[in-house]
């Protein structure tokens, strides 16, 4: 069976339901962009909190069975998705993801 990291690689630009370790879930959320860098997978998603929509990232290892939902801790401007995904210093982990499901 594929790990959650490798499963995420196959989900670029699709609506997905994200399941968390605490038993909660969000979705459907559209996974906007998936990028693999070595053995790390990152994805951009839109999240909504308190009526405000913002970008967040999902990150972890290709061999991981749990990934992290990370949210920005400060406003920032980026010229590309790649810059957003690489901005490690502005993110904090909000939730642990244990599954990502689509209807595809």
Backbone as JSON, one array per atom type, in Angstrom:
{
  "sequence": "XXXXXXXXXXXXXXXXXXXXXXXXXXXXXXXXXXXXXXXXXXXXXXXXXXXXXXXXXXXXXXXXXXXXXXXXXXXXXXXXXXXXXXXXXXXXXXXXXXXXXXXX",
  "N": [[0.84, -1.18, 0.0], [0.49, 2.26, -0.74], [2.31, 4.97, 0.74], [1.19, 7.85, 2.64], [2.54, 10.12, 1.79], [3.39, 9.47, -0.88], [0.91, 9.07, -2.01], [-0.16, 11.65, -1.97], [1.31, 12.9, -4.0], [0.04, 12.19, -6.33], [-2.16, 13.82, -6.51], [-2.54, 16.41, -7.69], [-4.16, 19.47, -8.17], [-6.85, 18.71, -7.49], [-10.04, 18.22, -5.85], [-10.15, 17.45, -2.4], [-10.65, 15.58, 0.63], [-9.42, 16.12, 3.78], [-8.11, 14.3, 6.42], [-7.58, 14.37, 9.89], [-5.27, 13.66, 12.62], [-6.48, 14.09, 15.07], [-9.05, 13.28, 14.69], [-10.74, 14.97, 13.31], [-11.84, 16.58, 10.22], [-11.43, 18.26, 7.05], [-12.91, 19.71, 4.21], [-14.57, 19.39, 0.98], [-11.34, 20.42, -0.08], [-9.37, 22.19, -2.4], [-6.5, 20.85, -3.72], [-3.9, 22.65, -4.78], [-1.31, 22.64, -5.92], [1.29, 20.38, -6.28], [4.48, 19.43, -5.24], [7.57, 17.78, -5.53], [10.57, 17.43, -3.84], [13.46, 15.99, -3.73], [13.21, 13.69, -1.19], [11.0, 14.81, -0.11], [7.63, 15.91, -0.02], [5.48, 18.52, -0.97], [2.51, 20.46, -0.83], [0.15, 22.89, -1.96], [-2.67, 24.35, -0.53], [-5.97, 25.82, -0.23], [-7.26, 27.24, 2.66], [-9.87, 27.92, 5.04], [-10.66, 30.1, 7.6], [-12.5, 31.53, 10.1], [-13.98, 33.04, 8.24], [-12.08, 34.03, 6.53], [-10.06, 33.4, 3.76], [-7.1, 31.68, 3.06], [-3.77, 30.7, 1.96], [-2.24, 27.56, 2.59], [0.1, 24.97, 3.5], [0.79, 21.55, 2.82], [3.03, 19.24, 4.08], [5.73, 16.86, 4.11], [7.48, 13.7, 4.27], [8.08, 11.53, 1.46], [7.86, 8.86, 2.17], [6.34, 8.93, 4.44], [3.61, 8.24, 6.69], [2.1, 10.07, 7.93], [1.39, 13.48, 7.49], [2.06, 17.04, 7.63], [-0.11, 19.77, 8.19], [0.48, 22.99, 7.52], [0.4, 26.38, 8.47], [0.74, 29.84, 7.5], [2.4, 32.15, 9.66], [2.56, 34.81, 9.48], [1.72, 37.6, 7.35], [2.71, 37.53, 3.93], [4.23, 38.19, 0.76], [4.54, 36.5, -2.32], [6.25, 35.59, -5.32], [5.96, 33.26, -6.66], [4.64, 29.9, -6.59], [6.54, 28.08, -5.82], [8.3, 29.66, -4.27], [6.61, 30.24, -2.13], [6.21, 27.64, -1.04], [8.8, 27.13, -0.2], [9.29, 28.83, 1.92], [10.12, 28.29, 4.74], [10.47, 29.58, 7.22], [8.15, 31.04, 7.88], [6.08, 29.38, 8.54], [3.95, 27.37, 10.68], [3.12, 24.29, 12.26], [-0.16, 23.25, 12.13], [-1.93, 21.08, 12.2], [-1.89, 17.47, 12.24], [-1.9, 15.36, 9.51], [-3.57, 12.44, 8.57], [-4.77, 11.15, 6.49], [-5.7, 11.61, 3.06], [-8.3, 12.04, 0.89], [-9.87, 11.53, -2.26], [-12.49, 11.75, -4.76], [-11.81, 10.69, -7.12]],
  "CA": [[0.0, 0.0, 0.0], [1.26, 3.5, -0.86], [2.33, 5.84, 1.91], [0.43, 9.08, 2.44], [3.37, 11.02, 0.99], [3.32, 9.13, -2.31], [-0.49, 9.26, -2.41], [-0.35, 13.08, -2.22], [1.96, 13.25, -5.26], [-0.9, 11.9, -7.41], [-3.38, 14.6, -6.3], [-2.39, 17.8, -8.09], [-5.35, 20.18, -8.68], [-8.08, 17.94, -7.29], [-10.68, 18.42, -4.55], [-9.83, 16.35, -1.49], [-11.02, 15.67, 2.03], [-8.24, 15.89, 4.59], [-8.44, 13.72, 7.72], [-6.56, 14.72, 10.87], [-4.99, 12.71, 13.7], [-7.41, 14.33, 16.17], [-10.36, 12.77, 14.3], [-11.45, 15.95, 12.49], [-11.59, 16.59, 8.79], [-11.78, 19.45, 6.28], [-13.03, 19.46, 2.78], [-13.44, 19.26, 0.05], [-10.4, 21.5, -0.33], [-8.65, 21.9, -3.64], [-5.04, 20.81, -3.68], [-3.55, 23.52, -5.9], [-0.01, 22.4, -6.54], [2.09, 19.39, -5.55], [5.88, 19.51, -5.65], [8.47, 16.84, -4.88], [11.95, 17.88, -3.8], [14.17, 14.89, -3.08], [12.26, 12.77, -0.56], [9.97, 15.63, 0.54], [6.5, 16.32, -0.85], [4.77, 19.71, -0.5], [1.33, 20.8, -1.61], [-0.51, 24.14, -1.59], [-4.13, 24.26, -0.45], [-6.68, 26.96, 0.33], [-7.99, 26.93, 3.9], [-10.73, 29.0, 5.46], [-10.8, 30.19, 9.05], [-13.13, 32.78, 10.5], [-14.43, 33.78, 7.08], [-10.93, 34.47, 5.74], [-9.42, 32.33, 3.01], [-5.67, 31.87, 2.88], [-3.03, 29.54, 1.5], [-1.52, 26.75, 3.57], [0.83, 23.92, 2.8], [0.91, 20.2, 3.37], [4.42, 18.87, 3.87], [6.2, 15.64, 4.76], [8.32, 12.82, 3.47], [7.39, 10.62, 0.54], [7.63, 7.58, 2.85], [5.6, 9.17, 5.68], [2.19, 7.92, 6.78], [1.47, 11.27, 8.46], [1.92, 14.72, 6.94], [1.72, 18.21, 8.44], [-0.78, 20.94, 7.64], [1.19, 24.14, 8.07], [-0.19, 27.66, 8.13], [1.67, 30.96, 7.68], [2.24, 32.88, 10.92], [2.62, 36.24, 9.16], [1.43, 37.88, 5.94], [3.89, 37.62, 3.07], [3.98, 38.19, -0.68], [5.42, 35.59, -3.05], [6.15, 35.69, -6.77], [5.68, 31.95, -7.25], [4.25, 28.82, -5.68], [7.78, 27.5, -5.31], [8.77, 30.53, -3.19], [5.7, 30.01, -1.0], [6.52, 26.34, -0.44], [10.15, 27.14, 0.37], [9.39, 29.83, 3.0], [10.0, 27.53, 5.99], [10.48, 30.42, 8.42], [6.87, 31.67, 8.21], [5.05, 28.37, 8.78], [3.88, 26.56, 11.88], [2.25, 23.14, 12.08], [-1.48, 23.42, 12.74], [-2.55, 19.77, 12.4], [-1.25, 16.3, 11.64], [-2.79, 14.74, 8.54], [-3.41, 10.98, 8.52], [-5.31, 10.64, 5.23], [-6.22, 12.54, 2.06], [-9.15, 11.24, 0.02], [-10.57, 12.19, -3.37], [-13.5, 10.9, -5.4], [-11.31, 10.31, -8.45]],
  "C": [[0.88, 1.25, 0.0], [1.21, 4.29, 0.45], [1.52, 7.1, 1.6], [1.22, 10.08, 1.61], [3.3, 10.73, -0.49], [1.9, 9.28, -2.84], [-0.73, 10.74, -2.76], [0.23, 13.51, -3.56], [0.98, 13.09, -6.43], [-2.13, 12.81, -7.38], [-3.26, 16.07, -6.68], [-3.7, 18.32, -8.68], [-6.62, 19.34, -8.62], [-8.7, 18.32, -5.95], [-10.44, 17.2, -3.66], [-10.38, 16.64, -0.1], [-9.8, 15.27, 2.83], [-8.68, 15.41, 5.96], [-7.27, 13.94, 8.67], [-6.42, 13.66, 11.96], [-5.95, 12.88, 14.87], [-8.84, 13.88, 15.87], [-11.16, 13.73, 13.45], [-11.12, 15.8, 11.02], [-12.0, 17.92, 8.2], [-11.98, 19.03, 4.85], [-14.45, 19.43, 2.29], [-12.64, 20.56, -0.09], [-9.65, 21.17, -1.61], [-7.15, 21.95, -3.41], [-4.57, 21.51, -4.95], [-2.3, 23.12, -6.65], [0.74, 21.39, -5.67], [3.5, 19.41, -6.13], [6.71, 18.51, -4.86], [9.88, 17.39, -4.99], [12.74, 16.84, -3.01], [13.17, 13.9, -2.5], [11.17, 13.51, 0.2], [8.89, 15.99, -0.46], [5.84, 17.52, -0.18], [3.58, 19.95, -1.41], [0.76, 22.11, -1.08], [-2.01, 23.88, -1.59], [-4.68, 25.59, 0.05], [-7.4, 26.48, 1.58], [-8.81, 28.15, 4.27], [-10.88, 28.95, 6.97], [-11.4, 31.54, 9.39], [-13.56, 33.65, 9.34], [-13.32, 34.3, 6.19], [-10.31, 33.28, 5.06], [-7.94, 32.66, 2.84], [-5.03, 30.59, 2.36], [-2.37, 28.85, 2.68], [-0.74, 25.71, 2.79], [0.72, 22.61, 3.58], [2.34, 19.78, 3.08], [4.76, 17.6, 4.63], [7.07, 14.84, 3.81], [7.5, 11.92, 2.58], [7.05, 9.29, 1.21], [6.82, 7.72, 4.13], [4.14, 8.74, 5.58], [1.4, 9.03, 7.46], [2.18, 12.47, 7.85], [1.49, 15.87, 7.84], [0.97, 19.23, 7.62], [-0.14, 22.14, 8.31], [0.56, 25.42, 7.56], [0.84, 28.77, 8.31], [1.37, 31.7, 8.99], [2.28, 34.39, 10.7], [2.28, 36.44, 7.69], [2.73, 38.01, 5.14], [3.45, 37.57, 1.61], [5.01, 37.27, -1.35], [5.18, 35.74, -4.54], [5.82, 34.37, -7.43], [5.25, 30.97, -6.16], [5.5, 28.21, -5.04], [8.35, 28.32, -4.16], [7.91, 30.34, -1.94], [6.04, 28.71, -0.28], [7.87, 26.32, 0.27], [10.31, 28.06, 1.58], [9.21, 29.18, 4.37], [9.87, 28.4, 7.23], [9.15, 31.06, 8.77], [5.77, 30.66, 8.56], [5.13, 27.76, 10.17], [2.89, 25.43, 11.62], [0.95, 23.35, 12.84], [-2.12, 22.07, 13.08], [-1.69, 18.69, 11.76], [-2.28, 15.62, 10.76], [-2.49, 13.25, 8.49], [-3.99, 10.37, 7.25], [-5.77, 11.8, 4.36], [-7.01, 11.7, 1.08], [-9.78, 12.1, -1.06], [-11.62, 11.21, -3.91], [-13.06, 10.46, -6.78], [-11.08, 8.84, -8.56]]
}
